[in-house]
Amino acid sequence: MDIKKLNKIFSYSILISSLGYFIYFTVTNIDQFENLKNLTYQSIVLIFLLKFLNIIFLSNINLNILKNLDIFLTNKNSIELTIKNTLGNLTTPFKIGSGYKLTYLKKNYDFKVKDYLFWTTLYSIINLYPIYFIFVLFSFLQNNEVISIHLYFLLIMGICLLLVPLIIRSNKVKKIFNIKNKFRIFSKSNLIIQFNNILFFVSTSFIVYTIIRSYDHNFSFFSGLSYSFLSSFVNLINVTPGNIGTKEGLIIVFNQLHGIGFELVIIVSFIERLTSLITLFLFQILLKKTKD
């Protein structure tokens, strides 16, 4: 059997089983969702406001990454592309939204696909650096046990991240991708990217924190931060729509890291995806209105 067919079968198997479990969980744990009434109107407004800001943060990141390919989008074009890209990745498997984005850019701009893949992959890894260090720093300040329990995991992750700059600077990589622009950590473009990257990470952590606090006021911001930290690493791949199943699986496996029970992980994931979809559609309607 062809590898592509096996990948599709694998992808849809995870999707169907995950959706099946979501439905089963909702029906058998309907009382768990009753706690959502503890979400105040202010909290709901805050969640949607942060989701709107997240789109802007992602758009700014996209805008500045593409400058490495001499692609200069307007803010509006970048937001539109970000919305369609995010919607595609959220509702379809294997990053189809990213495929649409690449097709759109290739149609309107002159660049090599391998250069595009290089820069987008590079930044998807580089953007993990500040997230990793924020998490480790916060862990030391708030919860030393977490560091000791997952020390090896964190060390391996840190070493892998540190190897990236060495690989990028190697002559073989430069030759393969014909890299002319040198990646500079302290360039204006990268500082803007990292500023928006950190804001996106922190705002997403606040969204998770707001939801879990409606269930139990004993949860600290560290739980939301840990949840978002794990999600950031899962987002490197997209096997199922919105990484349904794979994302929750990893977060549940490392429940000692964030202290959120598997039932609440499912609920948070459901609310996060629902509010993301609503926000993306609302933003799209808003953009269409501005065209008229």
Short mmCIF file of N, CA and C in Angstrom, two decimals, residues 34 100 197 236 254 259 270:
data_model
loop_
_atom_site.label_atom_id
_atom_site.label_comp_id
_atom_site.label_asym_id
_atom_site.label_seq_id
_atom_site.Cartn_x
_atom_site.Cartn_y
_atom_site.Cartn_z
N GLU A 34 -21.40 21.86 33.04
CA GLU A 34 -22.22 22.78 33.83
C GLU A 34 -21.36 23.80 34.56
N TYR A 100 -2.58 25.96 1.32
CA TYR A 100 -3.30 27.07 0.67
C TYR A 100 -2.43 28.34 0.70
N ASN A 197 5.53 36.59 19.19
CA ASN A 197 5.53 35.18 19.58
C ASN A 197 5.30 35.03 21.09
N LEU A 236 4.09 21.77 15.92
CA LEU A 236 5.11 21.59 14.88
C LEU A 236 4.62 20.63 13.80
N PHE A 254 1.62 14.34 30.04
CA PHE A 254 2.43 15.18 30.92
C PHE A 254 1.57 15.95 31.92
N GLY A 259 -0.88 19.68 36.04
CA GLY A 259 -1.83 19.35 37.11
C GLY A 259 -3.29 19.41 36.70
N PHE A 270 -11.87 21.64 23.84
CA PHE A 270 -13.14 21.88 23.13
C PHE A 270 -13.46 23.37 23.08
#
